[in-house]
mmCIF file of C-alpha atoms in Angstrom:
data_model
loop_
_atom_site.group_PDB
_atom_site.id
_atom_site.type_symbol
_atom_site.label_atom_id
_atom_site.label_comp_id
_atom_site.label_asym_id
_atom_site.label_seq_id
_atom_site.Cartn_x
_atom_site.Cartn_y
_atom_site.Cartn_z
ATOM 1 C CA MET A 1 0.000 0.000 0.000
ATOM 2 C CA ASN A 2 0.992 3.646 -0.253
ATOM 3 C CA THR A 3 2.542 5.333 2.751
ATOM 4 C CA PRO A 4 -0.397 5.924 5.121
ATOM 5 C CA ASN A 5 -1.281 9.340 6.483
ATOM 6 C CA ILE A 6 -1.871 9.112 10.218
ATOM 7 C CA LEU A 7 -3.082 11.399 12.974
ATOM 8 C CA LEU A 8 -0.802 10.861 15.971
ATOM 9 C CA VAL A 9 -2.557 11.758 19.229
ATOM 10 C CA THR A 10 -0.713 12.361 22.522
ATOM 11 C CA LYS A 11 -1.114 14.001 25.961
ATOM 12 C CA GLY A 12 -2.176 12.862 29.405
ATOM 13 C CA HIS A 13 0.939 10.868 30.328
ATOM 14 C CA PRO A 14 4.584 12.039 30.351
ATOM 15 C CA PHE A 15 6.976 10.692 27.720
ATOM 16 C CA ASP A 16 10.251 11.504 25.999
ATOM 17 C CA TYR A 17 9.048 13.771 23.174
ATOM 18 C CA ASN A 18 12.200 13.765 21.069
ATOM 19 C CA ALA A 19 12.709 9.999 21.214
ATOM 20 C CA PHE A 20 9.026 9.274 20.598
ATOM 21 C CA PHE A 21 8.708 11.454 17.519
ATOM 22 C CA ALA A 22 12.044 10.152 16.237
ATOM 23 C CA LEU A 23 10.370 6.722 16.202
ATOM 24 C CA PHE A 24 7.735 7.945 13.756
ATOM 25 C CA ASP A 25 10.344 9.659 11.623
ATOM 26 C CA VAL A 26 11.909 6.262 10.827
ATOM 27 C CA LEU A 27 8.586 4.556 10.069
ATOM 28 C CA ASP A 28 6.962 4.409 6.658
ATOM 29 C CA VAL A 29 4.173 6.806 7.644
ATOM 30 C CA ASN A 30 3.236 10.427 7.061
ATOM 31 C CA TRP A 31 2.325 11.707 10.499
ATOM 32 C CA THR A 32 0.513 14.743 11.826
ATOM 33 C CA HIS A 33 0.650 15.319 15.563
ATOM 34 C CA VAL A 34 -2.102 16.786 17.721
ATOM 35 C CA GLU A 35 -2.434 16.824 21.510
ATOM 36 C CA GLN A 36 -5.480 16.286 23.669
ATOM 37 C CA PRO A 37 -7.877 17.965 24.239
ATOM 38 C CA ALA A 38 -7.520 19.730 20.867
ATOM 39 C CA ALA A 39 -7.464 16.289 19.208
ATOM 40 C CA ARG A 40 -11.106 15.677 20.098
ATOM 41 C CA VAL A 41 -12.304 17.787 17.198
ATOM 42 C CA PHE A 42 -10.771 15.278 14.763
ATOM 43 C CA PHE A 43 -12.835 12.357 16.071
ATOM 44 C CA SER A 44 -15.577 12.535 13.467
ATOM 45 C CA PRO A 45 -15.807 11.175 9.918
ATOM 46 C CA GLU A 46 -15.635 14.656 8.388
ATOM 47 C CA MET A 47 -12.574 15.867 10.310
ATOM 48 C CA ALA A 48 -10.782 12.513 9.986
ATOM 49 C CA ALA A 49 -11.188 12.279 6.220
ATOM 50 C CA ASP A 50 -7.561 13.197 5.446
ATOM 51 C CA TYR A 51 -6.128 10.400 7.610
ATOM 52 C CA ASP A 52 -5.895 6.707 6.831
ATOM 53 C CA ALA A 53 -5.619 5.761 10.510
ATOM 54 C CA PHE A 54 -5.398 7.241 13.991
ATOM 55 C CA VAL A 55 -2.570 6.331 16.370
ATOM 56 C CA MET A 56 -3.287 6.955 20.043
ATOM 57 C CA TYR A 57 -0.504 7.463 22.548
ATOM 58 C CA ASP A 58 -2.754 9.554 24.753
ATOM 59 C CA MET A 59 -4.669 9.170 27.993
ATOM 60 C CA PRO A 60 -7.771 11.388 27.800
ATOM 61 C CA GLY A 61 -10.229 11.810 30.635
ATOM 62 C CA ILE A 62 -7.737 11.780 33.540
ATOM 63 C CA LYS A 63 -6.345 14.690 35.526
ATOM 64 C CA PHE A 64 -3.719 14.075 38.189
ATOM 65 C CA PHE A 65 -3.596 16.184 41.356
ATOM 66 C CA GLY A 66 -0.752 14.747 43.423
ATOM 67 C CA SER A 67 -1.805 13.329 46.770
ATOM 68 C CA ASP A 68 -5.497 13.988 46.067
ATOM 69 C CA GLY A 69 -5.465 11.301 43.407
ATOM 70 C CA PRO A 70 -6.765 11.492 39.846
ATOM 71 C CA GLU A 71 -10.008 13.058 38.715
ATOM 72 C CA PHE A 72 -11.921 11.335 35.925
ATOM 73 C CA GLU A 73 -13.724 13.311 33.235
ATOM 74 C CA VAL A 74 -16.817 12.060 31.418
ATOM 75 C CA PRO A 75 -16.628 12.802 27.678
ATOM 76 C CA SER A 76 -19.357 14.942 26.178
ATOM 77 C CA GLU A 77 -22.244 13.299 24.376
ATOM 78 C CA SER A 78 -21.219 15.029 21.150
ATOM 79 C CA TYR A 79 -17.705 13.579 21.408
ATOM 80 C CA LYS A 80 -19.112 10.102 22.026
ATOM 81 C CA SER A 81 -21.500 10.282 19.090
ATOM 82 C CA ASN A 82 -18.789 11.634 16.767
ATOM 83 C CA LEU A 83 -16.384 8.862 17.758
ATOM 84 C CA MET A 84 -19.076 6.235 17.256
ATOM 85 C CA ALA A 85 -19.783 7.683 13.818
ATOM 86 C CA LEU A 86 -16.063 7.484 13.026
ATOM 87 C CA LEU A 87 -15.967 3.842 14.103
ATOM 88 C CA GLU A 88 -19.130 3.123 12.122
ATOM 89 C CA ALA A 89 -17.372 4.612 9.099
ATOM 90 C CA GLY A 90 -14.485 2.176 9.593
ATOM 91 C CA LYS A 91 -11.522 4.368 10.525
ATOM 92 C CA GLY A 92 -8.563 2.207 11.529
ATOM 93 C CA MET A 93 -7.049 2.834 14.950
ATOM 94 C CA VAL A 94 -3.868 1.808 16.740
ATOM 95 C CA PHE A 95 -3.628 2.181 20.518
ATOM 96 C CA LEU A 96 -0.178 2.154 22.107
ATOM 97 C CA HIS A 97 0.915 1.484 25.678
ATOM 98 C CA HIS A 98 -0.808 3.800 28.191
ATOM 99 C CA ALA A 99 -3.667 4.566 25.780
ATOM 100 C CA ILE A 100 -5.408 1.567 27.360
ATOM 101 C CA ALA A 101 -6.064 3.776 30.410
ATOM 102 C CA GLY A 102 -7.984 6.424 28.461
ATOM 103 C CA TRP A 103 -11.463 7.675 29.375
ATOM 104 C CA PRO A 104 -11.799 5.713 32.646
ATOM 105 C CA ALA A 105 -15.257 7.165 33.319
ATOM 106 C CA TRP A 106 -16.560 5.838 29.984
ATOM 107 C CA GLU A 107 -16.746 2.049 29.979
ATOM 108 C CA GLU A 108 -17.436 1.683 26.263
ATOM 109 C CA TYR A 109 -13.970 3.088 25.519
ATOM 110 C CA ALA A 110 -12.465 0.002 27.148
ATOM 111 C CA GLU A 111 -14.542 -2.147 24.801
ATOM 112 C CA ILE A 112 -13.140 -0.227 21.824
ATOM 113 C CA VAL A 113 -9.538 -0.835 22.935
ATOM 114 C CA GLY A 114 -10.055 -4.387 24.207
ATOM 115 C CA GLY A 115 -9.175 -3.850 27.866
ATOM 116 C CA ARG A 116 -8.419 -1.263 30.522
ATOM 117 C CA PHE A 117 -5.696 -0.154 32.893
ATOM 118 C CA LEU A 118 -7.420 1.010 36.081
ATOM 119 C CA TYR A 119 -5.636 3.704 38.074
ATOM 120 C CA LEU A 120 -8.180 3.282 40.860
ATOM 121 C CA PRO A 121 -10.387 0.352 41.856
ATOM 122 C CA GLY A 122 -13.631 0.416 39.910
ATOM 123 C CA GLU A 123 -16.346 -1.532 38.167
ATOM 124 C CA LEU A 124 -15.851 -3.050 34.740
ATOM 125 C CA ARG A 125 -18.299 -5.270 32.908
ATOM 126 C CA GLY A 126 -20.444 -5.381 36.034
ATOM 127 C CA GLU A 127 -17.680 -6.632 38.329
ATOM 128 C CA ALA A 128 -15.662 -4.844 40.984
ATOM 129 C CA LYS A 129 -12.013 -4.662 39.919
ATOM 130 C CA PRO A 130 -8.873 -3.639 41.812
ATOM 131 C CA ASP A 131 -6.558 -0.964 40.478
ATOM 132 C CA SER A 132 -4.148 -2.259 37.875
ATOM 133 C CA GLY A 133 -0.423 -2.891 38.241
ATOM 134 C CA TYR A 134 2.661 -1.627 36.443
ATOM 135 C CA ARG A 135 6.327 -2.620 36.333
ATOM 136 C CA PHE A 136 9.098 -0.623 34.661
ATOM 137 C CA ASP A 137 12.148 -2.014 32.863
ATOM 138 C CA VAL A 138 10.920 -5.576 32.500
ATOM 139 C CA ALA A 139 13.232 -7.773 30.419
ATOM 140 C CA HIS A 140 10.886 -10.271 28.765
ATOM 141 C CA ASN A 141 10.379 -12.290 25.607
ATOM 142 C CA LEU A 142 7.477 -11.792 23.245
ATOM 143 C CA SER A 143 6.115 -14.568 21.060
ATOM 144 C CA ALA A 144 4.005 -14.172 17.942
ATOM 145 C CA LEU A 145 0.897 -16.307 18.367
ATOM 146 C CA LYS A 146 -0.131 -16.467 14.713
ATOM 147 C CA GLU A 147 0.752 -15.229 11.265
ATOM 148 C CA HIS A 148 -0.832 -11.842 10.729
ATOM 149 C CA PRO A 149 0.076 -8.614 8.912
ATOM 150 C CA VAL A 150 0.827 -7.026 12.313
ATOM 151 C CA THR A 151 3.425 -9.695 13.149
ATOM 152 C CA GLN A 152 4.804 -10.068 9.617
ATOM 153 C CA GLY A 153 8.602 -9.965 9.496
ATOM 154 C CA LEU A 154 8.998 -10.337 13.255
ATOM 155 C CA PRO A 155 10.970 -13.219 14.773
ATOM 156 C CA ALA A 156 8.851 -15.985 16.250
ATOM 157 C CA SER A 157 10.210 -14.828 19.609
ATOM 158 C CA PHE A 158 12.144 -11.688 20.485
ATOM 159 C CA ALA A 159 13.376 -9.914 23.606
ATOM 160 C CA MET A 160 12.436 -6.442 24.793
ATOM 161 C CA THR A 161 12.867 -4.313 27.891
ATOM 162 C CA ASP A 162 9.776 -2.250 28.569
ATOM 163 C CA GLU A 163 7.015 -1.383 31.022
ATOM 164 C CA LEU A 164 4.301 -4.013 31.425
ATOM 165 C CA TYR A 165 0.810 -3.860 32.937
ATOM 166 C CA LEU A 166 -1.199 -6.193 35.129
ATOM 167 C CA SER A 167 -4.517 -4.919 33.811
ATOM 168 C CA GLU A 168 -7.852 -5.988 32.388
ATOM 169 C CA VAL A 169 -7.782 -7.712 28.991
ATOM 170 C CA PHE A 170 -11.055 -8.682 27.327
ATOM 171 C CA GLU A 171 -9.880 -11.981 25.881
ATOM 172 C CA ASP A 172 -13.387 -12.805 24.642
ATOM 173 C CA SER A 173 -13.432 -9.901 22.181
ATOM 174 C CA ILE A 174 -9.878 -9.770 20.821
ATOM 175 C CA GLU A 175 -7.727 -11.731 18.401
ATOM 176 C CA PRO A 176 -4.454 -12.342 20.293
ATOM 177 C CA LEU A 177 -1.218 -11.727 18.393
ATOM 178 C CA LEU A 178 1.549 -11.384 20.989
ATOM 179 C CA ALA A 179 2.197 -12.975 24.364
ATOM 180 C CA SER A 180 4.878 -12.300 26.966
ATOM 181 C CA ASP A 181 6.785 -14.903 28.968
ATOM 182 C CA TYR A 182 6.741 -12.637 32.048
ATOM 183 C CA GLU A 183 4.612 -13.829 34.980
ATOM 184 C CA PHE A 184 1.617 -11.536 35.341
ATOM 185 C CA THR A 185 1.127 -12.002 39.064
ATOM 186 C CA ARG A 186 0.565 -9.588 41.911
ATOM 187 C CA ASP A 187 4.077 -9.969 43.339
ATOM 188 C CA ASN A 188 5.660 -8.901 40.025
ATOM 189 C CA PHE A 189 3.811 -5.561 39.780
ATOM 190 C CA TYR A 190 3.170 -2.363 41.698
ATOM 191 C CA SER A 191 -0.181 -0.776 42.490
ATOM 192 C CA GLY A 192 -1.382 2.022 40.238
ATOM 193 C CA ALA A 193 -3.486 3.525 43.018
ATOM 194 C CA ARG A 194 -0.571 3.527 45.455
ATOM 195 C CA ALA A 195 1.342 5.592 42.892
ATOM 196 C CA VAL A 196 -1.273 8.164 41.813
ATOM 197 C CA ARG A 197 -3.435 8.382 44.959
ATOM 198 C CA ASP A 198 -0.962 7.711 47.763
ATOM 199 C CA GLY A 199 2.249 9.000 46.222
ATOM 200 C CA LYS A 200 3.952 5.635 46.706
ATOM 201 C CA MET A 201 5.814 4.644 43.565
ATOM 202 C CA ASN A 202 6.870 1.022 43.073
ATOM 203 C CA ASP A 203 4.802 -0.135 46.027
ATOM 204 C CA ASN A 204 2.285 -2.960 46.377
ATOM 205 C CA GLU A 205 1.789 -3.039 50.139
ATOM 206 C CA GLY A 206 -1.772 -4.079 50.930
ATOM 207 C CA TRP A 207 -2.645 -4.379 47.255
ATOM 208 C CA GLN A 208 -4.325 -7.495 45.941
ATOM 209 C CA HIS A 209 -4.785 -8.480 42.322
ATOM 210 C CA ALA A 210 -5.606 -11.763 40.624
ATOM 211 C CA ASP A 211 -3.202 -13.228 38.077
ATOM 212 C CA GLY A 212 -3.617 -11.483 34.745
ATOM 213 C CA SER A 213 -3.382 -12.077 31.027
ATOM 214 C CA ASN A 214 0.021 -12.357 29.364
ATOM 215 C CA LEU A 215 -1.357 -11.015 26.071
ATOM 216 C CA VAL A 216 0.503 -7.856 25.047
ATOM 217 C CA GLY A 217 -0.728 -7.324 21.491
ATOM 218 C CA TRP A 218 -4.001 -7.934 19.708
ATOM 219 C CA VAL A 219 -6.400 -6.843 17.007
ATOM 220 C CA LYS A 220 -10.160 -6.543 17.140
ATOM 221 C CA ARG A 221 -12.961 -4.684 15.516
ATOM 222 C CA TYR A 222 -15.358 -2.170 16.952
ATOM 223 C CA ARG A 223 -18.370 -1.455 14.806
ATOM 224 C CA ASN A 224 -16.705 -1.313 11.363
ATOM 225 C CA SER A 225 -13.235 -0.222 12.436
ATOM 226 C CA PRO A 226 -10.122 -2.399 12.626
ATOM 227 C CA ILE A 227 -8.398 -1.843 15.979
ATOM 228 C CA ALA A 228 -4.883 -2.817 17.085
ATOM 229 C CA TYR A 229 -3.392 -2.548 20.575
ATOM 230 C CA ILE A 230 0.309 -2.889 21.494
ATOM 231 C CA GLU A 231 1.155 -2.807 25.185
ATOM 232 C CA GLY A 232 4.808 -1.880 24.692
ATOM 233 C CA GLY A 233 6.219 1.572 24.153
ATOM 234 C CA HIS A 234 7.185 3.226 27.437
ATOM 235 C CA ASP A 235 10.474 4.930 26.609
ATOM 236 C CA HIS A 236 13.434 5.350 24.247
ATOM 237 C CA VAL A 237 14.574 1.765 24.879
ATOM 238 C CA ALA A 238 11.388 0.537 23.229
ATOM 239 C CA TYR A 239 11.212 3.310 20.623
ATOM 240 C CA THR A 240 14.645 2.418 19.241
ATOM 241 C CA ASP A 241 14.105 -1.351 19.261
ATOM 242 C CA GLU A 242 13.931 -2.560 15.654
ATOM 243 C CA ASN A 243 11.307 -5.183 16.427
ATOM 244 C CA TYR A 244 9.113 -2.621 18.174
ATOM 245 C CA GLN A 245 9.506 -0.259 15.232
ATOM 246 C CA ARG A 246 8.455 -2.995 12.821
ATOM 247 C CA LEU A 247 5.529 -3.919 15.080
ATOM 248 C CA VAL A 248 4.204 -0.355 15.222
ATOM 249 C CA GLN A 249 4.657 0.160 11.483
ATOM 250 C CA ASN A 250 2.911 -3.132 10.720
ATOM 251 C CA ALA A 251 0.000 -2.239 13.003
ATOM 252 C CA ILE A 252 -0.447 1.142 11.320
ATOM 253 C CA HIS A 253 -0.238 -0.265 7.791
ATOM 254 C CA TRP A 254 -2.736 -2.981 8.709
ATOM 255 C CA ALA A 255 -5.208 -0.608 10.384
ATOM 256 C CA ALA A 256 -5.016 1.732 7.378
ATOM 257 C CA SER A 257 -5.508 -1.019 4.783
ATOM 258 C CA ALA A 258 -8.538 -1.896 2.717
ATOM 259 C CA GLU A 259 -8.031 -5.522 3.794
ATOM 260 C CA ALA A 260 -8.397 -4.616 7.465
ATOM 261 C CA LEU A 261 -11.467 -2.521 6.730
ATOM 262 C CA ASP A 262 -13.056 -5.461 4.902
ATOM 263 C CA TRP A 263 -12.080 -7.788 7.753
ATOM 264 C CA ALA A 264 -13.729 -5.529 10.343
ATOM 265 C CA ALA A 265 -16.846 -4.926 8.290
ATOM 266 C CA ASN A 266 -17.383 -8.655 7.712
ATOM 267 C CA ARG A 267 -16.728 -9.871 11.272
#
């Protein structure tokens, strides 16, 4: 396919700007960057017409206030309806890393992505859930679970050092592509709430969490849109990893393709 034009959306979580944008400079994409909340205006079929896919490295709907903990914003009804219209129209989307925590006060957004990182305990799919866990600088091996355009050209197994999440993954509504050999257990992660509410980084005292999914990459559809999620991508170590670069480029090219649009529309 031709080089896709993408809208690259950021804001809501700190990151290394120079290293992150350098990643997209080496990919076969034409990218336009916009930050939240200004990006919200693009989430409609009319405003998105110039872009073949959206790439989200953002975390909308969360404001952090130190020891008072985060405040969650509910998106406007017009934003919701515009996004649903965009998904109905079949716009491809790629969600990266912390984007899985976006719009925590809007449960349907988790269904779009295929899971959720919870900064605070909450309810999801009618069940009470604990806050999610995080762990920086994890050296782990990723395995491709099937042949797919997103995993094309990747080794069957490859090593990375990155941040991982012990979070909610909706395995019943995704097509798994990548799994990690790391053990997704409570003792291997730190509490998100202890970090953002209590100011205790890298702490899991008193925190309980069931064992979680080891899936770290998947595709799915929502309405008529092809969706890809890649859990990796915390810092320059990931951004400069050749396998990660290939993975992100593959995901974008797939989400922007006519084949992916047909796949989503016919699911």
